[in-house]
Amino acid sequence: MVIYHPAYDVHHCSYRLLHVLSRVDDGRVSLDSLRLIDFYYVYPHLLKRIDLPRALKKYSASISAIAEPFEITPNPRGLFFDLARIQDSALVALEQKSILSTSVSSVALRAENIPVSLKEHFELDDFSQSDFFKALVEVFPTLKLDGANGFKSRSSLMEYRYG
């Protein structure tokens, strides 16, 4: 039996990345933050398994209310690694269409190149009205990622530097 999951769909990933970047201040975010935001966009229930940083504590009620999925979720670090390949494909495709500009460490949205119909769809997307989405786009870009108490360490999804 074949089961569809949006994490493995490069087109859905493109939508997620654009949706997030359209709501982030200045439309610019570090690549590591964007990868984490996208991961929790697709697997929000996994955020319940980590010790939340102080900046996310005000969203703890909405995070706790996230339902567990029907399917069994494999190792989160493996999922994160697999998702990175899909994210890379989406980033390349969006950069080729001049919708994004990327550097080694950051991604910036070129909002003037997003189709109007897609912008309208973002506005109508129910998920963008949720507290959880607001946490993703308002708090995640400001989180400290590196160091023993950084989000990379807390999530165990990425290697981090002590600092």
Coordinates of N, CA, C and O in Angstrom, one line a residue, residues 23-112:
R23 N 5.7 35.0 5.7 CA 5.3 35.5 7.0 C 6.4 35.9 8.0 O 6.2 36.5 9.0
V24 N 7.6 35.5 7.6 CA 8.8 35.9 8.5 C 9.1 37.3 8.2 O 9.1 37.8 7.1
D25 N 9.5 38.0 9.3 CA 10.0 39.4 9.1 C 11.1 39.5 8.1 O 12.0 38.7 8.1
D26 N 10.9 40.5 7.2 CA 11.9 40.7 6.1 C 12.0 39.6 5.1 O 12.8 39.7 4.2
G27 N 11.3 38.5 5.3 CA 11.3 37.4 4.3 C 12.7 36.7 4.3 O 13.0 36.1 3.3
R28 N 13.5 36.9 5.3 CA 14.8 36.3 5.3 C 15.0 35.5 6.6 O 14.6 36.0 7.7
V29 N 15.6 34.4 6.5 CA 15.8 33.5 7.7 C 17.1 32.7 7.4 O 17.5 32.4 6.3
S30 N 17.7 32.2 8.5 CA 18.9 31.4 8.3 C 18.4 30.0 7.8 O 17.3 29.6 8.0
L31 N 19.3 29.4 7.0 CA 18.9 28.1 6.4 C 18.6 27.1 7.5 O 17.7 26.3 7.3
D32 N 19.4 27.0 8.5 CA 19.1 26.1 9.6 C 17.8 26.3 10.2 O 17.0 25.4 10.5
S33 N 17.4 27.6 10.5 CA 16.1 27.9 11.1 C 15.0 27.4 10.1 O 14.0 26.9 10.5
L34 N 15.2 27.7 8.8 CA 14.2 27.4 7.8 C 14.0 25.8 7.8 O 12.8 25.4 7.7
R35 N 15.1 25.1 7.9 CA 15.0 23.6 7.9 C 14.2 23.1 9.1 O 13.3 22.3 9.0
L36 N 14.5 23.7 10.2 CA 13.8 23.3 11.5 C 12.3 23.7 11.4 O 11.4 23.0 11.8
I37 N 12.0 24.9 10.9 CA 10.6 25.4 10.8 C 9.8 24.4 9.9 O 8.7 24.0 10.2
D38 N 10.4 24.1 8.8 CA 9.7 23.2 7.8 C 9.5 21.8 8.4 O 8.5 21.2 8.2
F39 N 10.5 21.4 9.1 CA 10.4 20.0 9.8 C 9.2 20.0 10.7 O 8.4 19.1 10.7
Y40 N 9.1 21.0 11.6 CA 8.0 21.1 12.5 C 6.7 21.5 11.9 O 5.6 21.2 12.4
Y41 N 6.7 22.1 10.7 CA 5.5 22.4 10.0 C 4.9 21.0 9.5 O 3.7 20.8 9.6
V42 N 5.7 20.1 9.1 CA 5.3 18.8 8.6 C 5.0 17.8 9.8 O 4.1 17.0 9.7
Y43 N 5.9 17.9 10.8 CA 5.8 16.9 11.9 C 5.6 17.7 13.2 O 6.4 17.7 14.1
P44 N 4.5 18.5 13.4 CA 4.3 19.3 14.6 C 4.3 18.6 15.9 O 4.7 19.1 16.9
H45 N 3.8 17.3 15.9 CA 3.7 16.6 17.1 C 5.0 16.3 17.7 O 5.1 16.0 18.9
L46 N 6.1 16.3 16.9 CA 7.4 16.0 17.5 C 7.9 17.1 18.3 O 8.9 16.9 19.1
L47 N 7.4 18.3 18.2 CA 7.8 19.4 19.1 C 7.4 19.2 20.5 O 8.0 19.7 21.4
K48 N 6.4 18.3 20.7 CA 6.0 18.0 22.1 C 7.0 17.1 22.8 O 7.0 17.1 24.1
R49 N 8.0 16.6 22.1 CA 8.9 15.7 22.7 C 10.2 16.3 23.2 O 11.1 15.7 23.7
I50 N 10.3 17.6 23.0 CA 11.5 18.3 23.4 C 11.3 19.3 24.5 O 10.1 19.7 24.7
D51 N 12.3 19.7 25.2 CA 12.2 20.7 26.2 C 12.2 22.1 25.5 O 13.2 22.5 24.9
L52 N 11.0 22.7 25.6 CA 10.8 24.0 24.8 C 11.7 25.1 25.4 O 11.8 25.3 26.6
P53 N 12.3 25.9 24.5 CA 13.0 27.1 25.0 C 12.0 28.1 25.6 O 10.8 28.0 25.2
R54 N 12.4 29.0 26.3 CA 11.6 30.0 27.0 C 10.7 30.7 26.0 O 9.5 31.0 26.3
A55 N 11.2 31.1 24.8 CA 10.5 31.9 23.8 C 9.3 31.1 23.3 O 8.3 31.7 22.9
L56 N 9.3 29.8 23.4 CA 8.2 29.0 22.9 C 7.2 28.6 24.0 O 6.1 28.1 23.7
K57 N 7.5 28.9 25.3 CA 6.7 28.5 26.4 C 5.2 29.1 26.3 O 4.3 28.4 26.7
K58 N 5.1 30.3 25.8 CA 3.7 30.9 25.7 C 2.9 30.1 24.7 O 1.6 30.3 24.7
Y59 N 3.5 29.3 23.8 CA 2.7 28.5 22.9 C 2.6 27.0 23.3 O 2.1 26.2 22.5
S60 N 3.0 26.7 24.5 CA 3.0 25.3 25.0 C 1.6 24.7 25.0 O 1.5 23.5 24.7
A61 N 0.5 25.5 25.2 CA -0.8 24.9 25.2 C -1.2 24.5 23.8 O -1.8 23.4 23.6
S62 N -0.9 25.3 22.8 CA -1.2 24.9 21.4 C -0.3 23.8 20.9 O -0.8 23.0 20.2
I63 N 0.9 23.7 21.4 CA 1.8 22.6 21.0 C 1.3 21.4 21.7 O 1.2 20.3 21.0
S64 N 0.9 21.4 22.9 CA 0.4 20.2 23.6 C -0.9 19.7 23.0 O -1.2 18.5 23.1
A65 N -1.7 20.6 22.4 CA -3.0 20.2 21.8 C -2.8 19.5 20.4 O -3.8 19.0 19.9
I66 N -1.6 19.5 19.9 CA -1.4 18.9 18.6 C -1.7 17.4 18.7 O -1.1 16.7 19.6
A67 N -2.5 16.8 17.9 CA -2.8 15.4 17.9 C -1.7 14.6 17.4 O -1.0 15.0 16.5
E68 N -1.6 13.4 17.9 CA -0.6 12.5 17.4 C -1.1 11.9 16.1 O -2.3 11.7 15.9
P69 N -0.2 11.7 15.1 CA -0.6 11.2 13.8 C -1.0 9.7 13.9 O -0.7 9.0 14.8
F70 N -1.7 9.3 12.9 CA -2.2 7.9 12.8 C -1.0 7.0 12.6 O -0.9 5.9 13.2
E71 N -0.1 7.4 11.7 CA 1.1 6.5 11.4 C 2.1 6.6 12.5 O 2.2 7.6 13.3
I72 N 3.0 5.6 12.5 CA 4.1 5.6 13.5 C 5.2 6.5 12.9 O 5.6 6.3 11.7
T73 N 5.7 7.4 13.7 CA 6.7 8.3 13.2 C 8.1 7.7 13.5 O 8.4 7.4 14.7
P74 N 8.9 7.4 12.5 CA 10.2 6.9 12.7 C 11.1 7.8 13.4 O 10.7 8.9 13.9
N75 N 12.4 7.5 13.5 CA 13.4 8.3 14.2 C 13.4 9.7 13.6 O 13.6 9.9 12.4
P76 N 13.1 10.7 14.5 CA 13.1 12.1 14.0 C 14.4 12.6 13.3 O 14.3 13.3 12.3
R77 N 15.5 12.2 13.8 CA 16.7 12.6 13.1 C 16.8 12.1 11.7 O 17.3 12.7 10.8
G78 N 16.4 10.8 11.5 CA 16.4 10.2 10.2 C 15.4 11.0 9.3 O 15.7 11.2 8.1
L79 N 14.2 11.3 9.8 CA 13.2 12.1 9.1 C 13.8 13.4 8.7 O 13.6 13.9 7.5
F80 N 14.5 14.1 9.6 CA 15.1 15.4 9.3 C 16.1 15.3 8.2 O 16.1 16.1 7.3
F81 N 16.9 14.3 8.2 CA 17.9 14.0 7.2 C 17.3 13.8 5.9 O 17.7 14.4 4.8
D82 N 16.2 13.0 5.8 CA 15.5 12.7 4.6 C 14.8 14.0 4.0 O 14.8 14.2 2.8
L83 N 14.3 14.7 4.9 CA 13.6 15.9 4.5 C 14.5 17.0 3.9 O 14.2 17.7 3.0
A84 N 15.8 17.0 4.4 CA 16.8 17.9 3.9 C 17.0 17.8 2.4 O 17.2 18.8 1.7
R85 N 16.9 16.6 1.9 CA 17.1 16.4 0.4 C 15.9 17.0 -0.3 O 16.1 17.6 -1.4
I86 N 14.7 16.8 0.2 CA 13.5 17.4 -0.4 C 13.6 18.9 -0.4 O 13.3 19.6 -1.3
Q87 N 14.0 19.4 0.8 CA 14.2 20.9 1.0 C 15.2 21.5 0.0 O 15.0 22.5 -0.6
D88 N 16.3 20.8 -0.2 CA 17.3 21.2 -1.1 C 16.8 21.3 -2.5 O 17.0 22.3 -3.3
S89 N 16.0 20.3 -2.9 CA 15.4 20.3 -4.3 C 14.5 21.5 -4.4 O 14.4 22.2 -5.5
A90 N 13.6 21.7 -3.4 CA 12.7 22.8 -3.5 C 13.4 24.2 -3.5 O 13.0 25.1 -4.3
L91 N 14.5 24.3 -2.7 CA 15.2 25.6 -2.7 C 15.8 25.9 -4.1 O 15.8 27.0 -4.5
V92 N 16.4 24.8 -4.7 CA 17.0 25.0 -6.0 C 16.0 25.4 -7.0 O 16.2 26.3 -7.8
A93 N 14.8 24.7 -7.0 CA 13.8 25.0 -8.0 C 13.2 26.5 -7.8 O 13.0 27.2 -8.8
L94 N 13.1 26.9 -6.5 CA 12.5 28.2 -6.3 C 13.6 29.3 -6.6 O 13.2 30.4 -7.0
E95 N 14.8 29.0 -6.4 CA 15.9 29.9 -6.8 C 16.0 30.1 -8.3 O 16.2 31.2 -8.8
Q96 N 15.8 29.0 -9.0 CA 15.9 29.0 -10.4 C 14.7 29.8 -11.0 O 14.8 30.4 -12.1
K97 N 13.6 29.9 -10.3 CA 12.4 30.7 -10.7 C 12.5 32.1 -10.2 O 11.6 32.9 -10.3
S98 N 13.6 32.5 -9.6 CA 13.9 33.8 -9.0 C 12.9 34.2 -7.9 O 12.6 35.4 -7.7
I99 N 12.4 33.2 -7.2 CA 11.4 33.5 -6.1 C 12.2 33.6 -4.8 O 11.8 34.3 -3.9
L100 N 13.4 32.9 -4.7 CA 14.2 32.9 -3.6 C 15.6 33.3 -4.0 O 16.0 33.1 -5.1
S101 N 16.4 33.8 -3.0 CA 17.8 33.9 -3.2 C 18.4 33.3 -2.0 O 18.0 33.5 -0.9
T102 N 19.4 32.4 -2.2 CA 20.0 31.7 -1.1 C 21.5 32.0 -1.1 O 22.1 32.4 -2.1
S103 N 22.0 31.9 0.1 CA 23.5 32.0 0.3 C 23.8 30.8 1.1 O 23.0 29.9 1.4
V104 N 25.0 30.7 1.6 CA 25.5 29.5 2.3 C 24.7 29.4 3.6 O 24.4 28.3 4.0
S105 N 24.3 30.5 4.2 CA 23.7 30.4 5.5 C 22.3 31.0 5.7 O 21.7 30.9 6.7
S106 N 21.8 31.6 4.6 CA 20.4 32.2 4.7 C 19.7 32.1 3.4 O 20.2 31.8 2.3
V107 N 18.4 32.3 3.6 CA 17.4 32.2 2.5 C 16.6 33.5 2.5 O 16.1 33.9 3.6
A108 N 16.4 34.1 1.4 CA 15.6 35.4 1.3 C 14.5 35.2 0.3 O 14.8 34.7 -0.8
L109 N 13.4 35.7 0.6 CA 12.2 35.7 -0.3 C 12.3 36.9 -1.2 O 12.6 38.0 -0.8
R110 N 12.0 36.6 -2.5 CA 11.8 37.7 -3.4 C 10.3 37.8 -3.7 O 9.8 37.3 -4.7
A111 N 9.7 38.5 -2.8 CA 8.2 38.5 -2.8 C 7.6 39.1 -4.0 O 6.5 38.6 -4.4
E112 N 8.2 39.9 -4.7 CA 7.7 40.5 -6.0 C 7.5 39.4 -7.0 O 6.8 39.7 -8.0

